[in-house]
Amino acid sequence: MSSIEDVAAAIRSLRPRKVVAFTGAGVSAESGIPTFRSAGGLWRNFRAEDLATPEAFARDPELVWEWYEWRRQLIRDAEPNAAHLALAKLDDALVVTQNVDGLHLRAGSHEVVELHGNIFRVRCTREGTTSDAPGELTEMPPRCACGAMLRPDVIWFGELLPDDAVARATQAMREADLVLVIGTSGVVYPAAGLVALCRGATVEINPQASALASGCTYTIEETAAVAVPPLVDAILESR
Ligand code: BV8
């Protein structure tokens, strides 16, 4: 386990050119969005793995949409925190996120790979076409103009990730000088397997060591909003 100061000093001497930020639910925790595995992550005692599946949607689409609309409202009422805003200052870095909350984009990050989709987009269950749906849903479940049900444009458990997102994340991880691993438990695959592709330095920022900690060059047991801004400053100072 390292201190923020020690890792910032290491970054200043490393002078990283290609930086990737790999983020999970923990980066949005200080924006008031409950993580999946924290106590607040349960909705009506359902685990995410119970509701974020094609089977759950087929069984009870209204229930699944109620859960998504509950999360969408939480996220609408939230603001990007100091970690999101600091990462947005790295305009040539790539953010590879497991989060569907869109807070990195709202913070101003331009290069963002949403591995698991975005909760404010919908997809037609018949045509597969996607469209933005930021506003409150007027009907549950919402329907496409073609009459078919709409589903959230997210990747559910048991579903394959978008090829282009995986390809872009894989290439960036392979070429990275530095990967910041922020607020993920590192248990959901194939996302968690991306960090090991990095041949440069990896820094975990997480109050509790994740399943990825042992494979990281440095681990900082701090929250994202506390640790990410000084590390971003160190990257910018090294330029
Ligand atoms: C697939 C979108 C092919 C929906 C999500 C290999 C081994 C084992 C299992 C599998 C495997 N390969 C595939 C699987 C199955 C499964 C899987 O990984 N299961 C896990 C649970 C064991 N993977 C899949 O199904 C994937 N698809 O593999 O397809 C296939 C097909 C058929 C059969 C087999 C294979 C699809 C996975 C994507 C699912 N969709 N989200 C939605 O959001 O509604 S996953 C969802 O959960 C999130 O996107 C995220 O990825 C994950 C939650 O993880 P984290 O983000 O890490 O959050 P978590 O709460 O766990 O941890 C938070 C961390 O933050 C903690 O460590 C905490 O300490 C820290 N923290 C808290 N506060 C702070 C903080 N850190 C910093 N600052 C703070 N303030």
Short mmCIF file of N, CA, C and O in Angstrom, two decimals, residues 153-220:
data_model
loop_
_atom_site.label_atom_id
_atom_site.label_comp_id
_atom_site.label_asym_id
_atom_site.label_seq_id
_atom_site.Cartn_x
_atom_site.Cartn_y
_atom_site.Cartn_z
N ASP A 153 -30.23 0.45 -22.96
CA ASP A 153 -29.10 0.09 -23.84
C ASP A 153 -27.86 -0.16 -22.99
O ASP A 153 -26.86 0.56 -23.05
N VAL A 154 -27.96 -1.19 -22.13
CA VAL A 154 -26.86 -1.60 -21.28
C VAL A 154 -26.57 -3.07 -21.55
O VAL A 154 -27.37 -3.76 -22.18
N ILE A 155 -25.40 -3.56 -21.11
CA ILE A 155 -25.01 -4.96 -21.28
C ILE A 155 -25.41 -5.72 -20.03
O ILE A 155 -24.93 -5.41 -18.94
N TRP A 156 -26.30 -6.69 -20.18
CA TRP A 156 -26.75 -7.46 -19.03
C TRP A 156 -25.85 -8.68 -18.82
O TRP A 156 -25.08 -9.09 -19.70
N PHE A 157 -25.86 -9.25 -17.61
CA PHE A 157 -25.08 -10.46 -17.33
C PHE A 157 -25.50 -11.55 -18.30
O PHE A 157 -26.67 -11.70 -18.61
N GLY A 158 -24.49 -12.22 -18.88
CA GLY A 158 -24.75 -13.26 -19.87
C GLY A 158 -24.76 -12.72 -21.29
O GLY A 158 -24.89 -13.48 -22.25
N GLU A 159 -24.62 -11.39 -21.43
CA GLU A 159 -24.59 -10.79 -22.77
C GLU A 159 -23.17 -10.37 -23.12
O GLU A 159 -22.39 -9.98 -22.25
N LEU A 160 -22.85 -10.45 -24.41
CA LEU A 160 -21.52 -10.07 -24.89
C LEU A 160 -21.37 -8.55 -24.90
O LEU A 160 -22.32 -7.83 -25.17
N LEU A 161 -20.15 -8.08 -24.61
CA LEU A 161 -19.86 -6.64 -24.68
C LEU A 161 -19.72 -6.23 -26.14
O LEU A 161 -19.37 -7.06 -26.98
N PRO A 162 -19.96 -4.94 -26.46
CA PRO A 162 -19.82 -4.49 -27.85
C PRO A 162 -18.39 -4.68 -28.35
O PRO A 162 -17.44 -4.31 -27.66
N ASP A 163 -18.22 -5.30 -29.52
CA ASP A 163 -16.88 -5.59 -30.04
C ASP A 163 -16.01 -4.34 -30.14
O ASP A 163 -14.85 -4.35 -29.72
N ASP A 164 -16.59 -3.24 -30.63
CA ASP A 164 -15.77 -2.03 -30.84
C ASP A 164 -15.26 -1.48 -29.51
O ASP A 164 -14.11 -1.06 -29.39
N ALA A 165 -16.11 -1.56 -28.47
CA ALA A 165 -15.69 -1.06 -27.15
C ALA A 165 -14.55 -1.93 -26.61
O ALA A 165 -13.54 -1.41 -26.11
N VAL A 166 -14.69 -3.25 -26.73
CA VAL A 166 -13.65 -4.16 -26.23
C VAL A 166 -12.35 -3.97 -27.01
O VAL A 166 -11.26 -3.89 -26.43
N ALA A 167 -12.47 -3.81 -28.33
CA ALA A 167 -11.26 -3.64 -29.16
C ALA A 167 -10.53 -2.35 -28.79
O ALA A 167 -9.30 -2.36 -28.59
N ARG A 168 -11.28 -1.27 -28.62
CA ARG A 168 -10.66 0.02 -28.30
C ARG A 168 -10.02 -0.03 -26.92
O ARG A 168 -8.88 0.43 -26.73
N ALA A 169 -10.71 -0.63 -25.95
CA ALA A 169 -10.16 -0.73 -24.58
C ALA A 169 -8.92 -1.62 -24.55
O ALA A 169 -7.92 -1.29 -23.91
N THR A 170 -8.98 -2.74 -25.28
CA THR A 170 -7.85 -3.68 -25.31
C THR A 170 -6.60 -3.01 -25.87
O THR A 170 -5.51 -3.07 -25.27
N GLN A 171 -6.76 -2.30 -26.99
CA GLN A 171 -5.60 -1.63 -27.61
C GLN A 171 -5.02 -0.57 -26.67
O GLN A 171 -3.82 -0.51 -26.44
N ALA A 172 -5.91 0.21 -26.07
CA ALA A 172 -5.44 1.28 -25.17
C ALA A 172 -4.71 0.71 -23.96
O ALA A 172 -3.67 1.23 -23.54
N MET A 173 -5.21 -0.39 -23.41
CA MET A 173 -4.55 -1.00 -22.25
C MET A 173 -3.15 -1.51 -22.63
O MET A 173 -2.19 -1.33 -21.90
N ARG A 174 -3.06 -2.09 -23.84
CA ARG A 174 -1.77 -2.65 -24.28
C ARG A 174 -0.74 -1.55 -24.48
O ARG A 174 0.44 -1.74 -24.24
N GLU A 175 -1.18 -0.37 -24.92
CA GLU A 175 -0.26 0.73 -25.25
C GLU A 175 -0.02 1.68 -24.07
O GLU A 175 0.83 2.55 -24.14
N ALA A 176 -0.74 1.50 -22.97
CA ALA A 176 -0.71 2.48 -21.87
C ALA A 176 0.63 2.46 -21.12
O ALA A 176 1.19 1.39 -20.86
N ASP A 177 1.10 3.69 -20.75
CA ASP A 177 2.25 3.83 -19.84
C ASP A 177 1.77 3.75 -18.40
O ASP A 177 2.48 3.34 -17.51
N LEU A 178 0.51 4.21 -18.22
CA LEU A 178 -0.06 4.28 -16.87
C LEU A 178 -1.55 4.00 -16.91
O LEU A 178 -2.25 4.58 -17.75
N VAL A 179 -2.01 3.09 -16.05
CA VAL A 179 -3.45 2.84 -15.91
C VAL A 179 -3.86 3.12 -14.47
O VAL A 179 -3.27 2.57 -13.54
N LEU A 180 -4.85 4.02 -14.31
CA LEU A 180 -5.43 4.27 -12.99
C LEU A 180 -6.65 3.36 -12.86
O LEU A 180 -7.56 3.44 -13.69
N VAL A 181 -6.66 2.48 -11.87
CA VAL A 181 -7.76 1.53 -11.64
C VAL A 181 -8.57 2.08 -10.47
O VAL A 181 -8.13 2.00 -9.32
N ILE A 182 -9.73 2.67 -10.78
CA ILE A 182 -10.44 3.49 -9.79
C ILE A 182 -11.81 2.92 -9.44
O ILE A 182 -12.68 2.77 -10.31
N GLY A 183 -11.97 2.50 -8.17
CA GLY A 183 -13.30 2.18 -7.65
C GLY A 183 -13.98 0.99 -8.30
O GLY A 183 -15.16 1.04 -8.63
N THR A 184 -13.22 -0.10 -8.48
CA THR A 184 -13.85 -1.32 -8.99
C THR A 184 -13.45 -2.50 -8.11
O THR A 184 -12.34 -2.56 -7.61
N SER A 185 -14.38 -3.44 -7.93
CA SER A 185 -14.08 -4.65 -7.14
C SER A 185 -13.31 -5.65 -7.99
O SER A 185 -12.73 -6.60 -7.48
N GLY A 186 -13.34 -5.42 -9.34
CA GLY A 186 -12.54 -6.26 -10.23
C GLY A 186 -13.03 -7.69 -10.32
O GLY A 186 -12.24 -8.62 -10.52
N VAL A 187 -14.33 -7.92 -10.17
CA VAL A 187 -14.85 -9.29 -10.22
C VAL A 187 -15.72 -9.56 -11.43
O VAL A 187 -16.09 -10.70 -11.69
N VAL A 188 -16.08 -8.51 -12.19
CA VAL A 188 -16.95 -8.72 -13.34
C VAL A 188 -16.13 -8.80 -14.63
O VAL A 188 -15.37 -7.88 -14.94
N TYR A 189 -16.29 -9.92 -15.34
CA TYR A 189 -15.51 -10.20 -16.57
C TYR A 189 -16.38 -10.06 -17.81
O TYR A 189 -17.61 -10.14 -17.66
N PRO A 190 -15.81 -9.77 -18.94
CA PRO A 190 -14.40 -9.65 -19.25
C PRO A 190 -13.74 -8.32 -18.87
O PRO A 190 -12.52 -8.19 -18.99
N ALA A 191 -14.50 -7.34 -18.35
CA ALA A 191 -13.91 -6.02 -18.04
C ALA A 191 -12.70 -6.15 -17.13
O ALA A 191 -11.62 -5.60 -17.41
N ALA A 192 -12.83 -6.93 -16.05
CA ALA A 192 -11.74 -7.00 -15.05
C ALA A 192 -10.45 -7.56 -15.64
O ALA A 192 -9.36 -7.32 -15.12
N GLY A 193 -10.57 -8.28 -16.75
CA GLY A 193 -9.39 -8.90 -17.36
C GLY A 193 -8.57 -7.94 -18.20
O GLY A 193 -7.46 -8.25 -18.61
N LEU A 194 -9.10 -6.72 -18.42
CA LEU A 194 -8.41 -5.75 -19.28
C LEU A 194 -7.14 -5.19 -18.64
O LEU A 194 -6.14 -4.97 -19.32
N VAL A 195 -7.18 -4.97 -17.32
CA VAL A 195 -6.06 -4.30 -16.64
C VAL A 195 -4.75 -5.08 -16.80
O VAL A 195 -3.67 -4.50 -16.97
N ALA A 196 -4.85 -6.38 -16.80
CA ALA A 196 -3.64 -7.23 -16.90
C ALA A 196 -2.94 -7.09 -18.24
O ALA A 196 -1.77 -7.46 -18.37
N LEU A 197 -3.61 -6.47 -19.23
CA LEU A 197 -2.99 -6.27 -20.55
C LEU A 197 -1.97 -5.15 -20.53
O LEU A 197 -1.12 -5.04 -21.40
N CYS A 198 -2.04 -4.30 -19.50
CA CYS A 198 -1.15 -3.13 -19.43
C CYS A 198 0.28 -3.55 -19.11
O CYS A 198 0.52 -4.28 -18.15
N ARG A 199 1.26 -3.11 -19.90
CA ARG A 199 2.67 -3.42 -19.66
C ARG A 199 3.37 -2.27 -18.93
O ARG A 199 4.54 -2.36 -18.59
N GLY A 200 2.61 -1.18 -18.70
CA GLY A 200 3.19 -0.03 -17.97
C GLY A 200 2.88 -0.13 -16.49
O GLY A 200 2.70 -1.23 -15.95
N ALA A 201 2.78 1.02 -15.82
CA ALA A 201 2.47 1.05 -14.38
C ALA A 201 0.96 1.06 -14.16
O ALA A 201 0.23 1.66 -14.97
N THR A 202 0.50 0.38 -13.11
CA THR A 202 -0.93 0.39 -12.76
C THR A 202 -1.08 0.84 -11.31
O THR A 202 -0.32 0.41 -10.44
N VAL A 203 -2.05 1.73 -11.09
CA VAL A 203 -2.27 2.29 -9.75
C VAL A 203 -3.73 2.06 -9.36
O VAL A 203 -4.63 2.55 -10.04
N GLU A 204 -3.96 1.28 -8.28
CA GLU A 204 -5.33 1.09 -7.82
C GLU A 204 -5.67 2.16 -6.79
O GLU A 204 -4.88 2.42 -5.87
N ILE A 205 -6.86 2.79 -6.94
CA ILE A 205 -7.40 3.74 -5.97
C ILE A 205 -8.71 3.15 -5.48
O ILE A 205 -9.68 3.06 -6.23
N ASN A 206 -8.72 2.70 -4.23
CA ASN A 206 -9.88 2.02 -3.67
C ASN A 206 -9.69 1.90 -2.16
O ASN A 206 -8.64 1.44 -1.71
N PRO A 207 -10.68 2.33 -1.37
CA PRO A 207 -10.53 2.25 0.10
C PRO A 207 -10.28 0.82 0.56
O PRO A 207 -9.65 0.59 1.60
N GLN A 208 -10.79 -0.15 -0.21
CA GLN A 208 -10.56 -1.56 0.11
C GLN A 208 -9.87 -2.24 -1.08
O GLN A 208 -10.37 -2.13 -2.21
N ALA A 209 -8.79 -2.95 -0.84
CA ALA A 209 -8.06 -3.62 -1.93
C ALA A 209 -9.03 -4.52 -2.70
O ALA A 209 -9.81 -5.27 -2.13
N SER A 210 -9.02 -4.39 -4.05
CA SER A 210 -9.92 -5.18 -4.90
C SER A 210 -9.24 -6.48 -5.33
O SER A 210 -8.09 -6.74 -4.99
N ALA A 211 -9.96 -7.24 -6.15
CA ALA A 211 -9.40 -8.50 -6.67
C ALA A 211 -8.23 -8.22 -7.62
O ALA A 211 -7.45 -9.13 -7.93
N LEU A 212 -8.08 -6.95 -8.04
CA LEU A 212 -7.01 -6.59 -8.98
C LEU A 212 -5.78 -6.06 -8.26
O LEU A 212 -4.72 -5.89 -8.86
N ALA A 213 -5.90 -5.78 -6.95
CA ALA A 213 -4.83 -5.09 -6.20
C ALA A 213 -3.48 -5.79 -6.32
O ALA A 213 -2.46 -5.16 -6.62
N SER A 214 -3.48 -7.11 -6.19
CA SER A 214 -2.19 -7.84 -6.17
C SER A 214 -1.46 -7.72 -7.51
O SER A 214 -0.25 -7.83 -7.55
N GLY A 215 -2.20 -7.44 -8.57
CA GLY A 215 -1.57 -7.31 -9.89
C GLY A 215 -1.15 -5.88 -10.21
O GLY A 215 -0.60 -5.63 -11.28
N CYS A 216 -1.43 -4.93 -9.30
CA CYS A 216 -1.11 -3.52 -9.57
C CYS A 216 0.27 -3.13 -9.03
O CYS A 216 0.72 -3.67 -8.02
N THR A 217 0.92 -2.17 -9.70
CA THR A 217 2.23 -1.68 -9.27
C THR A 217 2.11 -0.95 -7.93
O THR A 217 2.95 -1.12 -7.05
N TYR A 218 1.07 -0.12 -7.82
CA TYR A 218 0.82 0.63 -6.57
C TYR A 218 -0.65 0.47 -6.18
O TYR A 218 -1.51 0.36 -7.06
N THR A 219 -0.93 0.49 -4.88
CA THR A 219 -2.32 0.55 -4.42
C THR A 219 -2.42 1.67 -3.39
O THR A 219 -1.55 1.82 -2.52
N ILE A 220 -3.46 2.50 -3.55
CA ILE A 220 -3.72 3.61 -2.62
C ILE A 220 -5.09 3.36 -2.00
O ILE A 220 -6.11 3.37 -2.70
#
